[in-house]
Short mmCIF file of C-alpha atoms and ligand atoms in Angstrom, two decimals:
data_model
loop_
_atom_site.label_atom_id
_atom_site.label_comp_id
_atom_site.label_asym_id
_atom_site.label_seq_id
_atom_site.Cartn_x
_atom_site.Cartn_y
_atom_site.Cartn_z
CA UNK A 1 139.23 110.52 108.92
CA UNK A 2 135.45 110.49 109.10
CA UNK A 3 133.18 108.22 107.13
CA UNK A 4 130.14 109.07 105.08
CA UNK A 5 127.91 106.63 103.26
CA UNK A 6 126.21 107.87 100.12
CA UNK A 7 123.29 106.33 98.30
CA UNK A 8 122.44 107.52 94.80
CA UNK A 9 118.92 106.84 93.53
CA UNK A 10 117.88 105.86 90.01
CA UNK A 11 117.73 109.36 88.54
CA UNK A 12 121.22 110.11 89.93
CA UNK A 13 122.74 107.21 87.95
CA UNK A 14 120.47 107.42 84.91
CA UNK A 15 123.13 108.36 82.36
CA UNK A 16 126.66 109.71 81.80
CA UNK A 17 125.70 113.29 82.67
CA UNK A 18 124.38 112.17 86.05
CA UNK A 19 127.38 109.94 86.74
CA UNK A 20 129.71 112.92 86.20
CA UNK A 21 127.79 114.80 88.89
CA UNK A 22 128.00 111.75 91.16
CA UNK A 23 131.77 111.63 90.73
CA UNK A 24 132.17 115.32 91.54
CA UNK A 25 130.06 114.91 94.66
CA UNK A 26 132.01 111.87 95.87
CA UNK A 27 135.38 113.47 95.17
CA UNK A 28 134.47 116.74 96.88
CA UNK A 29 134.85 115.14 100.32
CA UNK A 30 137.44 112.47 101.24
CA UNK A 31 135.08 111.14 103.94
CA UNK A 32 132.69 109.95 101.22
CA UNK A 33 134.04 106.42 101.24
CA UNK A 34 131.12 104.06 100.69
CA UNK A 35 128.69 104.50 97.82
CA UNK A 36 125.49 102.52 97.27
CA UNK A 37 123.80 102.77 93.88
CA UNK A 38 120.37 102.06 92.44
CA UNK A 39 119.75 100.79 88.92
CA UNK A 40 119.53 103.54 86.28
CA UNK A 41 116.18 105.30 86.48
CA UNK A 42 114.31 107.58 84.11
CA UNK A 43 116.34 110.13 82.11
CA UNK A 44 113.24 112.06 81.04
CA UNK A 45 109.51 111.69 81.59
CA UNK A 46 108.21 108.75 79.60
CA UNK A 47 111.56 106.95 79.84
CA UNK A 48 111.85 103.49 81.46
CA UNK A 49 113.55 102.50 84.67
CA UNK A 50 115.97 99.62 84.17
CA UNK A 51 114.35 97.70 87.07
CA UNK A 52 110.95 97.91 85.33
CA UNK A 53 112.54 96.62 82.12
CA UNK A 54 114.10 93.70 84.00
CA UNK A 55 110.73 92.74 85.47
CA UNK A 56 109.26 93.02 81.97
CA UNK A 57 111.97 90.70 80.66
CA UNK A 58 111.05 88.12 83.27
CA UNK A 59 107.36 88.32 82.31
CA UNK A 60 108.28 87.77 78.66
CA UNK A 61 110.46 84.78 79.54
CA UNK A 62 107.70 83.26 81.67
CA UNK A 63 105.24 83.70 78.81
CA UNK A 64 107.63 82.25 76.22
CA UNK A 65 107.89 85.55 74.36
CA UNK A 66 111.38 86.45 73.03
CA UNK A 67 113.03 88.69 75.61
CA UNK A 68 116.07 89.70 73.55
CA UNK A 69 114.81 93.08 72.47
CA UNK A 70 114.10 94.32 75.99
CA UNK A 71 117.33 92.80 77.28
CA UNK A 72 119.22 94.62 74.52
CA UNK A 73 117.63 97.95 75.56
CA UNK A 74 118.88 97.32 79.10
CA UNK A 75 122.45 96.47 78.20
CA UNK A 76 122.61 99.34 75.70
CA UNK A 77 122.03 101.77 78.56
CA UNK A 78 125.10 100.55 80.46
CA UNK A 79 127.24 100.24 77.33
CA UNK A 80 126.37 103.81 76.30
CA UNK A 81 127.52 105.17 79.69
CA UNK A 82 130.71 103.11 79.58
CA UNK A 83 131.50 104.45 76.10
CA UNK A 84 130.45 108.00 76.87
CA UNK A 85 132.63 108.26 79.96
CA UNK A 86 135.42 106.03 78.66
CA UNK A 87 135.20 103.69 81.63
CA UNK A 88 137.61 100.79 81.50
CA UNK A 89 135.48 97.86 82.61
CA UNK A 90 134.49 94.51 81.17
CA UNK A 91 130.71 94.51 80.97
CA UNK A 92 130.45 91.94 78.16
CA UNK A 93 131.30 88.98 80.36
CA UNK A 94 128.74 90.22 82.92
CA UNK A 95 126.01 90.42 80.25
CA UNK A 96 126.88 86.92 79.08
CA UNK A 97 126.72 85.55 82.58
CA UNK A 98 123.26 87.07 83.09
CA UNK A 99 122.09 85.67 79.77
CA UNK A 100 123.35 82.20 80.75
CA UNK A 101 121.48 82.43 84.04
CA UNK A 102 118.31 83.51 82.24
CA UNK A 103 118.57 80.48 79.95
CA UNK A 104 119.05 78.28 83.02
CA UNK A 105 115.74 79.58 84.46
CA UNK A 106 116.88 82.19 87.00
CA UNK A 107 114.51 83.65 89.59
CA UNK A 108 112.69 86.94 89.22
CA UNK A 109 114.64 88.39 92.17
CA UNK A 110 117.94 87.49 90.55
CA UNK A 111 117.01 89.17 87.29
CA UNK A 112 115.58 92.28 89.02
CA UNK A 113 118.78 92.65 91.04
CA UNK A 114 121.02 92.82 87.96
CA UNK A 115 120.14 96.49 87.43
CA UNK A 116 121.89 97.45 90.66
CA UNK A 117 124.66 94.89 90.09
CA UNK A 118 125.69 96.33 86.71
CA UNK A 119 125.28 99.87 87.99
CA UNK A 120 127.67 99.21 90.89
CA UNK A 121 130.24 97.46 88.68
CA UNK A 122 130.24 100.47 86.35
CA UNK A 123 130.33 103.16 89.05
CA UNK A 124 133.09 101.37 90.99
CA UNK A 125 135.30 101.35 87.90
CA UNK A 126 134.48 104.98 87.15
CA UNK A 127 135.38 106.15 90.68
CA UNK A 128 138.32 103.78 91.05
CA UNK A 129 136.67 102.29 94.17
CA UNK A 130 136.45 98.58 95.02
CA UNK A 131 133.28 96.79 93.93
CA UNK A 132 131.76 94.92 96.87
CA UNK A 133 128.80 92.68 96.04
CA UNK A 134 126.03 92.59 98.66
CA UNK A 135 125.28 88.93 97.84
CA UNK A 136 126.30 86.91 100.91
CA UNK A 137 126.48 90.08 103.04
CA UNK A 138 122.90 91.35 103.14
CA UNK A 139 121.01 88.28 104.32
CA UNK A 140 117.36 87.24 104.32
CA UNK A 141 115.51 84.31 105.86
CA UNK A 142 113.64 81.78 103.73
CA UNK A 143 110.53 84.00 103.80
CA UNK A 144 112.43 86.98 102.42
CA UNK A 145 112.70 88.88 105.71
CA UNK A 146 115.91 90.77 106.37
CA UNK A 147 118.23 89.33 109.02
CA UNK A 148 119.59 92.61 110.42
CA UNK A 149 122.18 91.29 112.88
CA UNK A 150 123.74 88.71 110.54
CA UNK A 151 123.79 91.40 107.84
CA UNK A 152 125.46 93.93 110.11
CA UNK A 153 128.20 91.50 111.15
CA UNK A 154 128.91 90.42 107.57
CA UNK A 155 128.97 93.95 106.17
CA UNK A 156 131.17 95.16 109.02
CA UNK A 157 133.72 92.39 108.46
CA UNK A 158 133.82 92.81 104.69
CA UNK A 159 133.93 96.60 104.57
CA UNK A 160 136.76 96.70 107.09
CA UNK A 161 138.85 95.30 104.22
CA UNK A 162 137.94 98.13 101.85
CA UNK A 163 138.94 101.73 102.36
CA UNK A 164 136.55 102.87 99.62
CA UNK A 165 133.85 100.82 97.92
CA UNK A 166 130.76 100.87 95.74
CA UNK A 167 127.95 98.47 96.59
CA UNK A 168 124.78 97.60 94.69
CA UNK A 169 121.51 98.50 96.43
CA UNK A 170 118.23 96.59 96.54
CA UNK A 171 119.34 92.98 97.09
CA UNK A 172 121.13 90.38 99.13
CA UNK A 173 120.89 86.62 99.39
CA UNK A 174 119.04 84.04 101.44
CA UNK A 175 121.19 83.01 104.38
CA UNK A 176 123.64 80.17 103.64
CA UNK A 177 122.56 79.99 100.00
CA UNK A 178 123.34 81.93 96.85
CA UNK A 179 119.65 82.62 96.15
CA UNK A 180 119.23 86.33 95.42
CA UNK A 181 116.44 88.13 97.33
CA UNK A 182 115.38 91.72 96.78
CA UNK A 183 113.79 94.27 99.09
CA UNK A 184 110.50 95.84 98.04
CA UNK A 185 110.70 98.58 95.40
CA UNK A 186 112.88 101.53 96.34
CA UNK A 187 114.89 99.21 98.58
CA UNK A 188 118.34 100.65 97.80
CA UNK A 189 117.55 103.18 100.54
CA UNK A 190 117.56 100.26 102.96
CA UNK A 191 120.91 99.01 101.66
CA UNK A 192 122.41 102.46 102.22
CA UNK A 193 121.11 102.53 105.75
CA UNK A 194 122.50 99.06 106.53
CA UNK A 195 125.91 100.02 105.16
CA UNK A 196 125.88 103.27 107.18
CA UNK A 197 125.17 101.31 110.34
CA UNK A 198 127.84 98.70 109.61
CA UNK A 199 130.64 101.23 109.08
CA UNK A 200 129.36 103.48 111.90
CA UNK A 201 129.04 106.39 109.51
CA UNK A 202 128.95 109.99 110.66
CA UNK A 203 126.11 110.59 108.25
CA UNK A 204 124.06 108.71 105.67
CA UNK A 205 123.71 110.94 102.62
CA UNK A 206 120.76 109.96 100.47
CA UNK A 207 121.22 111.63 97.06
CA UNK A 208 118.07 112.02 94.99
CA UNK A 209 116.43 114.54 92.66
CA UNK A 210 114.86 116.85 95.25
CA UNK A 211 116.53 119.11 97.80
CA UNK A 212 115.00 117.30 100.76
CA UNK A 213 111.55 117.35 102.24
CA UNK A 214 109.23 120.29 101.89
CA UNK A 215 106.94 121.60 104.61
CA UNK A 216 103.90 120.86 102.44
CA UNK A 217 102.98 119.26 99.14
CA UNK A 218 104.04 121.72 96.38
CA UNK A 219 100.97 120.71 94.36
CA UNK A 220 98.86 122.29 97.10
CA UNK A 221 101.01 125.04 98.59
CA UNK A 222 102.90 127.33 96.25
CA UNK A 223 106.63 127.23 96.90
CA UNK A 224 106.60 125.58 100.31
CA UNK A 225 109.69 126.09 102.46
CA UNK A 226 112.18 123.22 102.62
CA UNK A 227 112.56 121.39 105.92
CA UNK A 228 116.17 121.88 106.97
CA UNK A 229 116.00 119.56 109.97
CA UNK A 230 113.46 117.07 111.23
CA UNK A 231 113.49 114.27 113.80
CA UNK A 232 112.89 110.62 112.98
CA UNK A 233 109.66 110.70 114.96
CA UNK A 234 108.32 113.70 113.05
CA UNK A 235 109.33 112.08 109.76
CA UNK A 236 107.37 108.98 110.69
CA UNK A 237 104.24 111.06 111.29
CA UNK A 238 104.60 112.91 108.00
CA UNK A 239 105.35 109.74 106.00
CA UNK A 240 102.34 108.05 107.50
CA UNK A 241 100.34 110.91 106.02
CA UNK A 242 101.87 110.35 102.61
CA UNK A 243 104.82 112.76 102.53
CA UNK A 244 107.66 110.42 101.76
CA UNK A 245 111.06 110.52 100.10
CA UNK A 246 112.56 107.43 101.72
CA UNK A 247 111.73 103.73 101.84
CA UNK A 248 109.96 103.09 105.14
CA UNK A 249 112.43 100.41 106.24
CA UNK A 250 115.44 102.67 105.63
CA UNK A 251 114.98 104.48 108.89
CA UNK A 252 115.39 101.82 111.49
CA UNK A 253 119.05 100.69 111.05
CA UNK A 254 120.46 104.24 111.23
CA UNK A 255 117.97 105.53 113.75
CA UNK A 256 118.96 102.84 116.24
CA UNK A 257 122.62 103.72 115.74
CA UNK A 258 121.97 107.47 116.07
CA UNK A 259 123.24 108.23 112.56
CA UNK A 260 121.58 111.18 110.83
CA UNK A 261 120.22 110.92 107.29
CA UNK A 262 120.84 113.84 104.98
CA UNK A 263 118.53 113.98 101.94
CA UNK A 264 120.45 115.75 99.15
CA UNK A 265 119.90 116.74 95.53
CA UNK A 266 122.40 115.40 92.97
CA UNK A 267 121.37 118.17 90.58
CA UNK A 268 121.87 120.89 93.21
CA UNK A 269 124.68 119.68 95.45
CA UNK A 270 125.05 123.17 96.93
CA UNK A 271 121.64 122.82 98.64
CA UNK A 272 122.00 121.58 102.23
CA UNK A 273 118.89 119.37 101.94
CA UNK A 274 117.05 117.92 104.93
CA UNK A 275 118.86 116.53 107.96
CA UNK A 276 116.94 113.78 109.77
CA UNK A 277 118.16 113.36 113.33
CA UNK A 278 117.21 111.61 116.56
CA UNK A 279 116.65 114.78 118.51
CA UNK A 280 116.00 118.35 117.58
CA UNK A 281 118.77 120.94 118.01
CA UNK A 282 118.27 123.20 121.04
CA UNK A 283 118.35 126.48 119.19
CA UNK A 284 115.32 125.98 116.94
CA UNK A 285 112.16 127.95 117.53
CA UNK A 286 110.23 126.43 114.67
CA UNK A 287 106.77 125.34 115.71
CA UNK A 288 105.48 123.51 112.64
CA UNK A 289 107.81 121.08 110.88
CA UNK A 290 105.40 120.03 108.18
CA UNK A 291 101.80 119.47 107.24
CA UNK A 292 100.52 116.52 105.23
CA UNK A 293 97.35 114.54 104.82
CA UNK A 294 95.21 112.10 102.92
CA UNK A 295 91.67 112.08 101.63
CA UNK A 296 88.97 109.41 101.80
CA UNK A 297 88.34 108.28 105.33
CA UNK A 298 85.12 107.28 107.04
CA UNK A 299 84.37 108.51 110.55
CA UNK A 300 81.81 106.54 112.53
CA UNK A 301 80.76 108.55 115.58
CA UNK A 302 79.08 106.44 118.26
CA UNK A 303 77.13 108.18 121.00
CA UNK A 304 75.92 106.52 124.18
CA UNK A 305 74.85 108.20 127.38
CA UNK A 306 77.07 107.35 130.37
CA UNK A 307 79.48 105.56 128.06
CA UNK A 308 82.39 106.44 130.33
CA UNK A 309 80.94 104.23 133.07
CA UNK A 310 80.50 101.18 130.85
CA UNK A 311 83.33 98.66 131.18
CA UNK A 312 84.55 97.04 127.96
CA UNK A 313 82.75 99.38 125.54
CA UNK A 314 85.77 100.17 123.40
CA UNK A 315 86.97 96.58 123.51
CA UNK A 316 83.65 95.49 122.04
CA UNK A 317 83.94 98.02 119.23
CA UNK A 318 87.46 96.86 118.46
CA UNK A 319 86.41 93.21 118.53
CA UNK A 320 83.73 93.95 115.93
CA UNK A 321 86.33 95.56 113.67
CA UNK A 322 88.75 92.72 114.22
CA UNK A 323 86.13 90.07 113.46
CA UNK A 324 85.28 91.87 110.22
CA UNK A 325 88.99 92.26 109.39
CA UNK A 326 88.82 96.05 109.23
CA UNK A 327 91.84 98.04 110.42
CA UNK A 328 91.28 101.53 111.80
CA UNK A 329 93.49 104.64 111.93
CA UNK A 330 92.37 106.51 115.06
CA UNK A 331 89.75 106.36 117.77
CA UNK A 332 89.30 109.75 119.37
CA UNK A 333 87.04 109.54 122.42
CA UNK A 334 84.83 112.01 124.30
CA UNK A 335 82.78 111.64 127.49
CA UNK A 336 79.84 109.94 125.83
CA UNK A 337 81.22 109.47 122.32
CA UNK A 338 83.73 107.34 120.53
CA UNK A 339 84.65 107.93 116.91
CA UNK A 340 86.33 105.36 114.77
CA UNK A 341 88.31 106.60 111.77
CA UNK A 342 88.76 104.06 108.99
CA UNK A 343 90.38 104.45 105.59
CA UNK A 344 87.83 103.95 102.80
CA UNK A 345 90.02 101.23 101.24
CA UNK A 346 89.20 99.13 104.28
CA UNK A 347 85.50 99.39 103.52
CA UNK A 348 84.75 97.83 100.13
CA UNK A 349 81.13 97.48 99.00
CA UNK A 350 78.90 96.30 101.86
CA UNK A 351 81.59 96.28 104.55
CA UNK A 352 80.42 99.54 106.15
CA UNK A 353 76.89 98.14 106.50
CA UNK A 354 78.30 95.03 108.18
CA UNK A 355 80.21 97.21 110.65
CA UNK A 356 77.18 99.39 111.38
CA UNK A 357 74.87 96.37 111.83
CA UNK A 358 77.26 94.76 114.25
CA UNK A 359 77.71 98.01 116.22
CA UNK A 360 73.96 98.51 116.40
CA UNK A 361 73.29 94.98 117.64
CA UNK A 362 76.24 94.37 119.88
CA UNK A 363 76.74 97.67 121.68
CA UNK A 364 73.31 99.20 121.50
CA UNK A 365 74.33 102.86 121.13
CA UNK A 366 71.96 105.85 121.45
CA UNK A 367 73.02 107.03 117.99
CA UNK A 368 75.57 106.47 115.27
CA UNK A 369 76.52 109.00 112.59
CA UNK A 370 78.69 108.33 109.61
CA UNK A 371 80.72 110.64 107.34
CA UNK A 372 82.44 108.87 104.47
CA UNK A 373 84.13 111.84 102.82
CA UNK A 374 86.64 112.91 105.42
CA UNK A 375 90.25 113.94 104.87
CA UNK A 376 92.81 113.67 107.65
CA UNK A 377 95.52 116.27 108.03
CA UNK A 378 98.45 116.09 110.41
CA UNK A 379 100.21 119.26 111.50
CA UNK A 380 103.53 117.92 112.75
CA UNK A 381 106.12 119.61 114.94
CA UNK A 382 107.80 118.55 118.16
CA UNK A 383 106.36 120.49 121.06
CA UNK A 384 103.61 122.09 119.02
CA UNK A 385 100.73 120.91 121.12
CA UNK A 386 102.23 122.16 124.37
CA UNK A 387 103.33 125.49 122.97
CA UNK A 388 100.94 128.12 124.19
CA UNK A 389 98.72 129.47 121.47
CA UNK A 390 99.59 126.87 118.83
CA UNK A 391 96.18 125.24 118.65
CA UNK A 392 94.49 128.63 118.81
CA UNK A 393 96.53 129.76 115.84
CA UNK A 394 95.82 126.59 113.90
CA UNK A 395 92.08 126.56 114.51
CA UNK A 396 91.72 130.32 113.97
CA UNK A 397 93.41 129.95 110.59
CA UNK A 398 91.02 127.14 109.66
CA UNK A 399 87.99 129.14 110.78
CA UNK A 400 89.18 132.18 108.84
CA UNK A 401 89.54 130.00 105.75
CA UNK A 402 85.96 128.78 106.21
CA UNK A 403 86.97 125.19 106.98
CA UNK A 404 84.68 123.25 109.26
CA UNK A 405 86.72 120.90 111.46
CA UNK A 406 84.90 117.58 111.82
CA UNK A 407 87.32 115.83 114.15
CA UNK A 408 90.36 116.61 116.27
CA UNK A 409 92.81 114.05 117.55
CA UNK A 410 95.77 115.32 119.44
CA UNK A 411 96.63 111.97 121.01
CA UNK A 412 99.00 112.01 123.91
CA UNK A 413 102.07 112.84 121.88
CA UNK A 414 103.34 116.35 121.64
CA UNK A 415 104.24 115.84 118.06
CA UNK A 416 101.14 116.44 116.06
CA UNK A 417 97.58 117.57 115.85
CA UNK A 418 95.40 115.54 113.52
CA UNK A 419 92.23 117.07 112.21
CA UNK A 420 89.46 115.69 110.06
CA UNK A 421 87.85 117.94 107.45
CA UNK A 422 85.59 117.29 104.48
CA UNK A 423 87.45 116.01 101.42
CA UNK A 424 86.42 119.15 99.54
CA UNK A 425 88.15 121.34 102.16
CA UNK A 426 91.39 119.36 102.13
CA UNK A 427 93.57 121.66 100.01
CA UNK A 428 92.16 124.80 101.62
CA UNK A 429 92.88 123.45 105.10
CA UNK A 430 96.47 122.47 104.24
CA UNK A 431 97.13 125.95 102.86
CA UNK A 432 95.55 127.62 105.90
CA UNK A 433 97.68 125.60 108.34
CA UNK A 434 100.86 126.13 106.35
CA UNK A 435 100.27 129.88 106.11
CA UNK A 436 99.39 130.17 109.79
CA UNK A 437 102.90 129.07 110.73
CA UNK A 438 104.84 130.61 107.88
CA UNK A 439 103.55 134.13 107.71
CA UNK A 440 105.50 137.23 108.65
CA UNK A 441 103.56 137.15 111.91
CA UNK A 442 105.26 133.82 112.63
CA UNK A 443 108.70 135.28 112.01
CA UNK A 444 107.96 138.16 114.36
CA UNK A 445 106.77 135.71 117.02
CA UNK A 446 109.87 133.56 116.66
CA UNK A 447 112.02 136.63 116.92
CA UNK A 448 110.31 137.78 120.10
CA UNK A 449 110.54 134.34 121.65
CA UNK A 450 114.24 134.00 120.95
CA UNK A 451 114.82 137.42 122.56
CA UNK A 452 112.89 136.31 125.64
CA UNK A 453 115.05 133.20 126.10
N1 LIG B 1 115.88 99.77 91.42
C1 LIG B 1 114.93 99.42 92.44
C2 LIG B 1 113.58 100.05 92.15
O1 LIG B 1 113.41 100.67 91.11
C3 LIG B 1 115.41 99.74 93.81
C4 LIG B 1 115.80 101.18 94.06
O2 LIG B 1 116.02 101.95 93.12
O3 LIG B 1 115.89 101.56 95.20
O4 LIG B 1 112.68 99.90 92.92
#
């Protein structure tokens, strides 16, 4: 028998209707043996997530405001699901225990974690799976940092005793104590990944409310194609540019163990979703995997004649940035030019002037130009930069769309081409790049290439 680990996000456990779908999904495949759940999320726009309500409760307690009303809203959500689905489980004693701990002055992490705790207790009973608490298994140090090896050993040992189990996401405990610690928001993704690694899963299925990643932001490109497969490295590039469906820390446990992640849609289980893998399958001819970007960067272009002969020039620029506590994104270089690309959030009022003054005085350039309204766009796809004609196609499409490219940074990786355009050209540029690799012309090219191979 194989083993699959499933994680269901907040919207997938939001109410009885969603839990019925969850059950059908789990029961459709006997390999689906370990299930990690989030706290109930929003059922409709304007609704509240249980985790937000728990944090609100804690704020009320800390400010000596009666918390009962909010707490009642929370427990009503679980009780309604229990009643609606006729689940035989004792929630009352759990509510009472939480209330007692609140009265005894529990921590914010403890209270926040109860959303996932109650969710897992309920789902375990509904599926007839064992409930396995992650307290004592997922372990953190005293500064709240995950201890991955201790966690892996403990999860492995415990789960070996359970053929099928439901576990709460989002939290664990501080090593050798019973102090609850939570991950950052969205952290149930990390729990799922840790469980998948511990049981050496064949796949980590991450069930959410979208059918995987799309090749571009649907607010910019109409009906973008879904990404059926992407590598971890490509995903990292796209997430860095803001296209994200997973918690950042969810990748590393499974990636190291070579376990693929499959992003799936609870509301459309028939969709195959996106498969995230270590390497790309041989048979794919796709050039572009995705395009994403962000607005609001500043590019400082520094020009100095014979710069390439001057030892320590770049180090001095970086020292200036370090001394002023400014982090940068990229530094594309030319023969006599160096550009520094910095996110505008790094340059609050006056900071840019400090950087420019220091550059002027300490490195004595021939000229410095500054553009503070630049958007960065990454066209991501393994092998795209070495594929003949790719850049030509990309830049022709941009020229045809009337987009002036202000900066190009291909780096040494073969994974992406990053371009800088004016903020006002951002959407136009994304559409041009997407269309350049998804037109009929592209399909014809792919067809010809596969015939040549
Ligand atoms: N319930 C937590 C949150 O809302 C964790 C999660 O859902 O992953 O952030």
